Short mmCIF file of C-alpha atoms in Angstrom, two decimals:
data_model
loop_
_atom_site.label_atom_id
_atom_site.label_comp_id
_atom_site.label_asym_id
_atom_site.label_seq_id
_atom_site.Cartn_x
_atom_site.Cartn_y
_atom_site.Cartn_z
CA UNK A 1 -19.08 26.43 -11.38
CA UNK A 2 -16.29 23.81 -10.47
CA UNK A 3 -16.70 24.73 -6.89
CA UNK A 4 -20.12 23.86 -6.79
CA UNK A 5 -19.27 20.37 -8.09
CA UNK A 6 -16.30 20.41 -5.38
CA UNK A 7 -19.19 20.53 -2.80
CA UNK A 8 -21.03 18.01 -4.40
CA UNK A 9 -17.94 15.53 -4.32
CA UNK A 10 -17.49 16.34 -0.62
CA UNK A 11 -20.80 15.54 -0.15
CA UNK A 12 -20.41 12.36 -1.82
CA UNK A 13 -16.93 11.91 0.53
CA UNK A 14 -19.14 12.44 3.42
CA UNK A 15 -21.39 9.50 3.08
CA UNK A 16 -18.43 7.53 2.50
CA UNK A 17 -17.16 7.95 6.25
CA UNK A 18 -17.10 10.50 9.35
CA UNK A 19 -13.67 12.47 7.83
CA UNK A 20 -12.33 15.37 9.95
CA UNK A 21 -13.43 19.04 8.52
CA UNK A 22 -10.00 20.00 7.23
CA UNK A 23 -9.42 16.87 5.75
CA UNK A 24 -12.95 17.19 3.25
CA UNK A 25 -12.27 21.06 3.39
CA UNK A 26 -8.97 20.22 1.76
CA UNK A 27 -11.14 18.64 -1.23
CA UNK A 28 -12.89 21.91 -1.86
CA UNK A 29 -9.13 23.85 -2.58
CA UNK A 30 -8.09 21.71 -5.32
CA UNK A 31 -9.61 21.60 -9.11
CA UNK A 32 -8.64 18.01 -9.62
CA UNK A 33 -9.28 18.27 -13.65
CA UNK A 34 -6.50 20.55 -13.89
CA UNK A 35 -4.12 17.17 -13.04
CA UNK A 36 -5.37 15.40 -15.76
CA UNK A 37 -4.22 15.61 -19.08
CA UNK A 38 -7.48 14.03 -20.48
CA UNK A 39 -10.73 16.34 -20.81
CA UNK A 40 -13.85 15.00 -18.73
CA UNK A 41 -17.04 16.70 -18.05
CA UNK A 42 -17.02 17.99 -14.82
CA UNK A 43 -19.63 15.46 -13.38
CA UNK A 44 -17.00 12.63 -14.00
CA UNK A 45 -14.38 14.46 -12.39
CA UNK A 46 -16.46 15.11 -9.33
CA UNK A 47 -18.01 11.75 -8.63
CA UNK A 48 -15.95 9.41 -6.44
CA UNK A 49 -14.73 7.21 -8.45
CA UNK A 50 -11.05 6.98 -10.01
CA UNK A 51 -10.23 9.08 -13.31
CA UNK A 52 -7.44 8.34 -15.54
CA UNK A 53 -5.41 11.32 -15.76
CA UNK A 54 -1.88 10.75 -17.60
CA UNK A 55 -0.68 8.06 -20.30
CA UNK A 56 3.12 7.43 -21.18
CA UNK A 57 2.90 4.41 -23.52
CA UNK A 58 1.60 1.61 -21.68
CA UNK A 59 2.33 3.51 -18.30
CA UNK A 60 -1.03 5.40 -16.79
CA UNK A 61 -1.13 7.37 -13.92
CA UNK A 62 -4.31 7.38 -11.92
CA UNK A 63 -6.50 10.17 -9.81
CA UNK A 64 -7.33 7.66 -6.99
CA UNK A 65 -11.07 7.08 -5.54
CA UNK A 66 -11.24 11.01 -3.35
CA UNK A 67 -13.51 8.49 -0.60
CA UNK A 68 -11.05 6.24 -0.28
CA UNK A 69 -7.79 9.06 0.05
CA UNK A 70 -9.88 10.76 2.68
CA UNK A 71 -9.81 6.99 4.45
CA UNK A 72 -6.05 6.83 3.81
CA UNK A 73 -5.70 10.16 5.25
CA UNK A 74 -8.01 9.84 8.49
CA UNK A 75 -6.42 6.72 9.54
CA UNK A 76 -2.60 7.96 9.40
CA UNK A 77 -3.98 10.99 11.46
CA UNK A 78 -3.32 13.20 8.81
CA UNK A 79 -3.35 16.90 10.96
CA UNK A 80 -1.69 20.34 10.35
CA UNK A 81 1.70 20.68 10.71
CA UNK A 82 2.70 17.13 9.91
CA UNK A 83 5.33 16.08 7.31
CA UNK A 84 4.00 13.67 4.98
CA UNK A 85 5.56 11.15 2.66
CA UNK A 86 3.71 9.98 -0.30
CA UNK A 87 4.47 7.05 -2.85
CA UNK A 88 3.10 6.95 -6.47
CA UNK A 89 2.09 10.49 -6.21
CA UNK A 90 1.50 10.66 -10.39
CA UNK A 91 0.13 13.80 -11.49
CA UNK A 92 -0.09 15.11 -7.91
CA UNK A 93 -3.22 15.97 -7.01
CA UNK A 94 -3.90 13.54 -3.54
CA UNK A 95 -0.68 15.18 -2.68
CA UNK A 96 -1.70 18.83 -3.02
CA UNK A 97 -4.77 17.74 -1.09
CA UNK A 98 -2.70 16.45 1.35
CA UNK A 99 -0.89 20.10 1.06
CA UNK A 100 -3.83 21.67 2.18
CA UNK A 101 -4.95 19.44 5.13
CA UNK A 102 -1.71 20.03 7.01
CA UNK A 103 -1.11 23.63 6.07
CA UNK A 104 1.63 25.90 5.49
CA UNK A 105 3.87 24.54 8.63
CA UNK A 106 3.43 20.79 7.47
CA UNK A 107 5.11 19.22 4.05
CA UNK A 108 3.56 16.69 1.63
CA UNK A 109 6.53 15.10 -0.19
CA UNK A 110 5.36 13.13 -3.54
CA UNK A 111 7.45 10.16 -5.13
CA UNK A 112 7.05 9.27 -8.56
CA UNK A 113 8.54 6.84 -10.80
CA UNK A 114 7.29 8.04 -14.46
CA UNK A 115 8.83 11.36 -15.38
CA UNK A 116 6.32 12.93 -17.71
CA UNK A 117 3.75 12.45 -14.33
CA UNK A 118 5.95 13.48 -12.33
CA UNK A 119 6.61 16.67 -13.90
CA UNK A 120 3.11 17.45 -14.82
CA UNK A 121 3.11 17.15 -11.09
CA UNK A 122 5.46 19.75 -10.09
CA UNK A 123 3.58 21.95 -13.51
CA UNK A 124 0.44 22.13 -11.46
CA UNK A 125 1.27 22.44 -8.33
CA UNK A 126 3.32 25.26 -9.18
CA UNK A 127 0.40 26.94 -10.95
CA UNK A 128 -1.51 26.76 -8.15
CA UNK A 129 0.84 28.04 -5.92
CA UNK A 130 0.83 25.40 -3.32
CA UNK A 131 4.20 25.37 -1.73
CA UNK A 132 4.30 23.07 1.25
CA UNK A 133 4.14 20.17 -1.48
CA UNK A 134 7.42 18.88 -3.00
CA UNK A 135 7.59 16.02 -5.50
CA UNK A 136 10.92 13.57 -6.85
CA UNK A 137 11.08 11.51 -9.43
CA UNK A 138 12.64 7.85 -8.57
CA UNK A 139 11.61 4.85 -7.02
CA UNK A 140 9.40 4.90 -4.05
CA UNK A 141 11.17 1.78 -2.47
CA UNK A 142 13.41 3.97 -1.55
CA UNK A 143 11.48 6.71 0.31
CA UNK A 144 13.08 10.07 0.49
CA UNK A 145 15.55 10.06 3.37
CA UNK A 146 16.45 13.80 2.96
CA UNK A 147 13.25 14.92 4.57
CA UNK A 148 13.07 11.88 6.41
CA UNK A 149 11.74 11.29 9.57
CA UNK A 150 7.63 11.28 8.22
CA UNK A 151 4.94 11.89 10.54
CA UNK A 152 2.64 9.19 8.24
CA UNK A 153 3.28 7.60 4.77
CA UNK A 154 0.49 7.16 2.55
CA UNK A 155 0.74 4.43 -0.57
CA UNK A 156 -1.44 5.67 -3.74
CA UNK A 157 -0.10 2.59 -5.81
CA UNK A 158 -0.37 -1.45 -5.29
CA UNK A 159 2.94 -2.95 -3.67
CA UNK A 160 4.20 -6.16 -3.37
CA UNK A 161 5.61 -5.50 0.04
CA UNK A 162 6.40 -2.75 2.60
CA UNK A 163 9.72 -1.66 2.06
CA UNK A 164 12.47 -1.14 5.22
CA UNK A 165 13.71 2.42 3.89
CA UNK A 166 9.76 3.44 4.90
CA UNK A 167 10.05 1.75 8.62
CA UNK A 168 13.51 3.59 9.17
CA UNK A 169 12.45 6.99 7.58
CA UNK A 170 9.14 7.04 10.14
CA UNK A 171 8.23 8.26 13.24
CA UNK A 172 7.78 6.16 16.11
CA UNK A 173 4.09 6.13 16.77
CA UNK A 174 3.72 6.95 12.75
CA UNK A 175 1.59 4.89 9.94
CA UNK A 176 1.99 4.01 6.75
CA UNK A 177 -1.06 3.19 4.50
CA UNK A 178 -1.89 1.62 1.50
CA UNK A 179 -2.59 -1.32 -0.87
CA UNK A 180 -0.50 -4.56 -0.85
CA UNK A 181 -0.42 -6.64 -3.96
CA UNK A 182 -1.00 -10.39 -3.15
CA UNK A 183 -0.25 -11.18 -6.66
CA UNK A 184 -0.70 -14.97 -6.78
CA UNK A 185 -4.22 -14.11 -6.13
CA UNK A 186 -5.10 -10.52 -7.69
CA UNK A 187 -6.54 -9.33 -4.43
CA UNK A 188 -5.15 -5.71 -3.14
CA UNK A 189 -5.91 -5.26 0.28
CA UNK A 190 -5.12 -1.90 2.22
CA UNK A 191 -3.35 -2.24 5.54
CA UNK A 192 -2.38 0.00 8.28
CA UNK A 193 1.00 -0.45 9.26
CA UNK A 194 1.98 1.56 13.01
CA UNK A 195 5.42 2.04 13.93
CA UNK A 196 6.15 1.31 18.08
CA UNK A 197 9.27 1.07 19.85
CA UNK A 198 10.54 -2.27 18.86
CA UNK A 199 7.94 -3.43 16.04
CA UNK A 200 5.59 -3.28 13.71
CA UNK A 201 1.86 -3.36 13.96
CA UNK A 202 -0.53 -3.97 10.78
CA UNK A 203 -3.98 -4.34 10.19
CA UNK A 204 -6.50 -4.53 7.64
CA UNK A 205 -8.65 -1.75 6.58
CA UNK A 206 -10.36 -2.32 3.21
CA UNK A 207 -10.41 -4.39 -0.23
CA UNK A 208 -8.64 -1.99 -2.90
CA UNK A 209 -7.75 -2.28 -6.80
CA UNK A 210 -5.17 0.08 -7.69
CA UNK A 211 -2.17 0.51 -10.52
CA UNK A 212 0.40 -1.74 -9.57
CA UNK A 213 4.09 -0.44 -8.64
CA UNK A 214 6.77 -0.94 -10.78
CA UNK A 215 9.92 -1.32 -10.36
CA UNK A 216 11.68 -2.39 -6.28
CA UNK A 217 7.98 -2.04 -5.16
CA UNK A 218 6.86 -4.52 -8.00
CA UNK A 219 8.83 -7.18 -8.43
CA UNK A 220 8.83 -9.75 -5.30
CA UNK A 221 7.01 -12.43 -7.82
CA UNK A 222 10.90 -12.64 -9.78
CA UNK A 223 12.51 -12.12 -6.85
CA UNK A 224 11.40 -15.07 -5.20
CA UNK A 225 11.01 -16.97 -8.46
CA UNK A 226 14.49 -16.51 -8.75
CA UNK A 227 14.93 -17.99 -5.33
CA UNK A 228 12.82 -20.68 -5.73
CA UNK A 229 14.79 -21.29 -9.21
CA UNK A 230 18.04 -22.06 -7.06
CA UNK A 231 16.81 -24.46 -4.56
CA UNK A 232 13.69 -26.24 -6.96
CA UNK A 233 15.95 -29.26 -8.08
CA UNK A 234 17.33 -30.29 -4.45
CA UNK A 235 14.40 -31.73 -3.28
CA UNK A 236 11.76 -34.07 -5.35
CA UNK A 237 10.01 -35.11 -2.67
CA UNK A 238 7.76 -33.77 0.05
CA UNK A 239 8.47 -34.31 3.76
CA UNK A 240 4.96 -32.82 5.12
CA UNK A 241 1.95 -31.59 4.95
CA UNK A 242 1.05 -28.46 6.70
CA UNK A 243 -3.31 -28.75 6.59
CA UNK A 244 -4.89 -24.92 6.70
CA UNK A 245 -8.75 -25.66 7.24
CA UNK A 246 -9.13 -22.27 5.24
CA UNK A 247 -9.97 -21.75 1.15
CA UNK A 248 -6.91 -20.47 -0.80
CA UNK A 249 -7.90 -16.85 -1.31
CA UNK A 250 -7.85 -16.01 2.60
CA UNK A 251 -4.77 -18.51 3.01
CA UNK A 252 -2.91 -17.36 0.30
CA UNK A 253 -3.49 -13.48 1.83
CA UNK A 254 -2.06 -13.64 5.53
CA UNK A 255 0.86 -16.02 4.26
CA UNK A 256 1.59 -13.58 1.80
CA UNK A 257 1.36 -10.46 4.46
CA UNK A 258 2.61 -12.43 6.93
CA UNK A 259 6.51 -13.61 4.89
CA UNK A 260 6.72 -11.69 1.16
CA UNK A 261 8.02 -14.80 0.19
CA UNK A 262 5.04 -15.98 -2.20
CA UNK A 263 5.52 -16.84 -5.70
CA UNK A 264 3.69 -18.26 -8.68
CA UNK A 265 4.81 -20.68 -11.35
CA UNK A 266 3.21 -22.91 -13.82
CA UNK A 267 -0.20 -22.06 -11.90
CA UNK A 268 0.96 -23.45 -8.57
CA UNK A 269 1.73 -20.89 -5.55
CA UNK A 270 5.33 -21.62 -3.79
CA UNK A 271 6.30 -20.14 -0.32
CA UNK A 272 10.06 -20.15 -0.30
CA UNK A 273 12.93 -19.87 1.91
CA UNK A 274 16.11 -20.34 2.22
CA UNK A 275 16.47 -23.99 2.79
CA UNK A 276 13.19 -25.54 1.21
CA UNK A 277 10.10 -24.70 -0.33
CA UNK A 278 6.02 -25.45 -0.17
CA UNK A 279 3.42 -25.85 -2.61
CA UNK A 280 0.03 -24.83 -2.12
CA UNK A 281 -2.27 -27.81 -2.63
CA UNK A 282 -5.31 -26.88 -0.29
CA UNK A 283 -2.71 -26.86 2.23
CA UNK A 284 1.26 -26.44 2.07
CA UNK A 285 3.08 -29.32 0.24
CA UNK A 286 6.88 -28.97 2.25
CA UNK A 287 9.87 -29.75 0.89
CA UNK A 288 13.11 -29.61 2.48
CA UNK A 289 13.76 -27.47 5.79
CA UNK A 290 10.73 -25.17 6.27
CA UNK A 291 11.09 -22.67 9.50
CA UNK A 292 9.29 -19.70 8.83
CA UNK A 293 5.84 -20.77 6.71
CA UNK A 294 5.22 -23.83 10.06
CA UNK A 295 5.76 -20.22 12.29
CA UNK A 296 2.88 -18.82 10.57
CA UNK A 297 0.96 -21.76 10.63
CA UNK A 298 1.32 -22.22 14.14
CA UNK A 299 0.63 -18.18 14.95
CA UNK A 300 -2.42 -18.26 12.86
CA UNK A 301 -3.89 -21.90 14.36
CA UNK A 302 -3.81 -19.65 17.94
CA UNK A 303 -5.83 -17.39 16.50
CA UNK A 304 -8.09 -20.16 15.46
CA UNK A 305 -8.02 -19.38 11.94
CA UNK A 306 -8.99 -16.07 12.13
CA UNK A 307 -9.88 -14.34 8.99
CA UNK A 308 -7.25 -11.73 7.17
CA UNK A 309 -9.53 -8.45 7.96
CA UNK A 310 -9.65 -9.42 12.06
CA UNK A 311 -5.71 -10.49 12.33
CA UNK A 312 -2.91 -8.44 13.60
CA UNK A 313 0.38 -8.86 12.31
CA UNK A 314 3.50 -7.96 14.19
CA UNK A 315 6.70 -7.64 12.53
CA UNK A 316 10.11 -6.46 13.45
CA UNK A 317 11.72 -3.11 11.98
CA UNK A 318 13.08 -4.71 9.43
CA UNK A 319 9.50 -6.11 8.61
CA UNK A 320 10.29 -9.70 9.51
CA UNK A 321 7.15 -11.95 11.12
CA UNK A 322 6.97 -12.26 14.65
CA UNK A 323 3.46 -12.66 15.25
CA UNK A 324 -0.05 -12.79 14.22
CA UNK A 325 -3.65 -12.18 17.03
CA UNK A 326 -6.88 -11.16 16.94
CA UNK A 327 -6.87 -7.39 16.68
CA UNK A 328 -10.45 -7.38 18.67
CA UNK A 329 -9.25 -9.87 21.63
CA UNK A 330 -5.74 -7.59 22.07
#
């Protein structure tokens, strides 16, 4: 019985996009209601849509849209014989998928923060003897260097920024994938992040919502609270005003993509650096000495304005701006 529902959720998979054979073939080797600690009728388990499949207190861990891993997994390339990093793996079961799509000479490895997921994790997969799939318990900011370098990194959780350890553990010519958290505006946004010689190359793929990250991978808001905190009181009043002829959702988006140095207090947004701050007033309010946000604002006037989904941002390795263009005029 649960393989004829498997078809039925690659069917389902299939109208969602033109995936590679292995990669929906992969869907039909894997009972994803084993991975869930929670009973559902088997029609729930097999429609594309997320399931909730662990609970630790106020901690869940989530079985993500299958449509929307199949995405993740067709845009990094995912193949046979590649080596695989994954962050907010949870109960494991996009991973073991993953296991399946690049076969016994590839490796899926699975990070995940919460214990009791993790090891119901390592539980399942074990029962279902898949062995090309190994999962840790820690904090995905780190990546997993041991294995390290990844032919692809896939993100199955929201966060706040992409973190260095992932651009040094990759490939060149490898991708990472997932959602990025632009907090000060609850809007998740997947990107595509490629890894060339000398930078970094991301675009957008699709509007997400997803758990948010915890720990390293969720905390940029205090972070740069906490730098805005030190410099606040030096400066009372403005020096400019940088106009962006663009509402705030779509501004707030590429400056947040663009610097990770967005926070939100009081119900204002603040881009910070090291030697001033702005406020977001329909535009950016600057105080002090302000390098990096007038950067962006000049990249993205050459663009025209361009909106979020048709920019490309470029980025050094250690994921600082360089530059933002059209994707479709490059």
């Amino acid at each position: 019985m649960t393989r004829s529902w498997q078809e039925w959720l690659v069917r389902q998979i299939s109208l969602a996009g033109d995936f590679d054979e292995r990669i929906l073939n992969a869907f039909l080797k894997v009972p994803r209601e084993v991975f869930s600690e929670f009973h559902y009728d088997l029609d729930v388990v097999y429609s594309d849509n997320v399931i909730v499949t662990a609970r630790d207190g106020n901690s869940y861990s989530t079985s993500s849209q299958p449509s929307l891993m199949a995405l993740f997994m067709s845009v990094v390339g995912l193949r046979e014989g590649m080596k695989v990093l994954e962050i907010g793996s949870g109960t494991g079961y996009n991973a073991c998928v993953m296991a399946h799509v690049v076969g016994e000479d590839g490796l899926v490895v699975g990070i995940e923060s919460n214990q009791r997921f993790f090891k119901r994790s390592v539980e399942v997969a074990s029962k279902l003897g898949i062995e090309n799939v190994i999962f840790v318990n820690g904090d995905g900011f780190y990546g997993y260097e041991k294995l390290s370098p990844y032919d692809a990194i896939v993100i199955t959780v929201a966060v706040d920024k992409v973190s260095r350890h992932w651009v040094d553990q990759l490939k060149i010519g490898g991708r990472v994938v997932g959602p990025i958290d632009v907090y000060t505006i609850d809007r998740q946004p997947a990107f595509v992040f490629e890894k060339t010689s000398d930078s970094i190359v991301a675009k957008h793929l699709v509007e997400t919502k997803f758990i948010k990250a915890g720990g390293l991978l969720g905390n940029l808001n205090e972070t740069n609270l906490e730098r805005l905190s030190k410099i606040e009181k030096r400066f009372s009043t403005p020096v400019e005003f940088l106009s962006i002829p663009v509402g705030s959702y779509e501004a707030v988006g590429v400056f947040h993509l663009a610097s990770w140095s967005l926070c939100e207090k009081s119900g204002w947004i603040y881009f910070v650096e090291d030697e001033g701050f702005a406020r977001w007033k329909g535009g950016w309010e600057v105080f002090g000495k302000m390098e990096l946000i007038k950067r962006i604002a000049e990249e993205w006037a050459k663009t025209g304005f361009t909106p979020m989904m048709l920019l490309r941002f470029g980025y050094d390795h250690r994921m600082n701006f360089e530059r933002l263009e059209r994707w479709d005029e490059t």
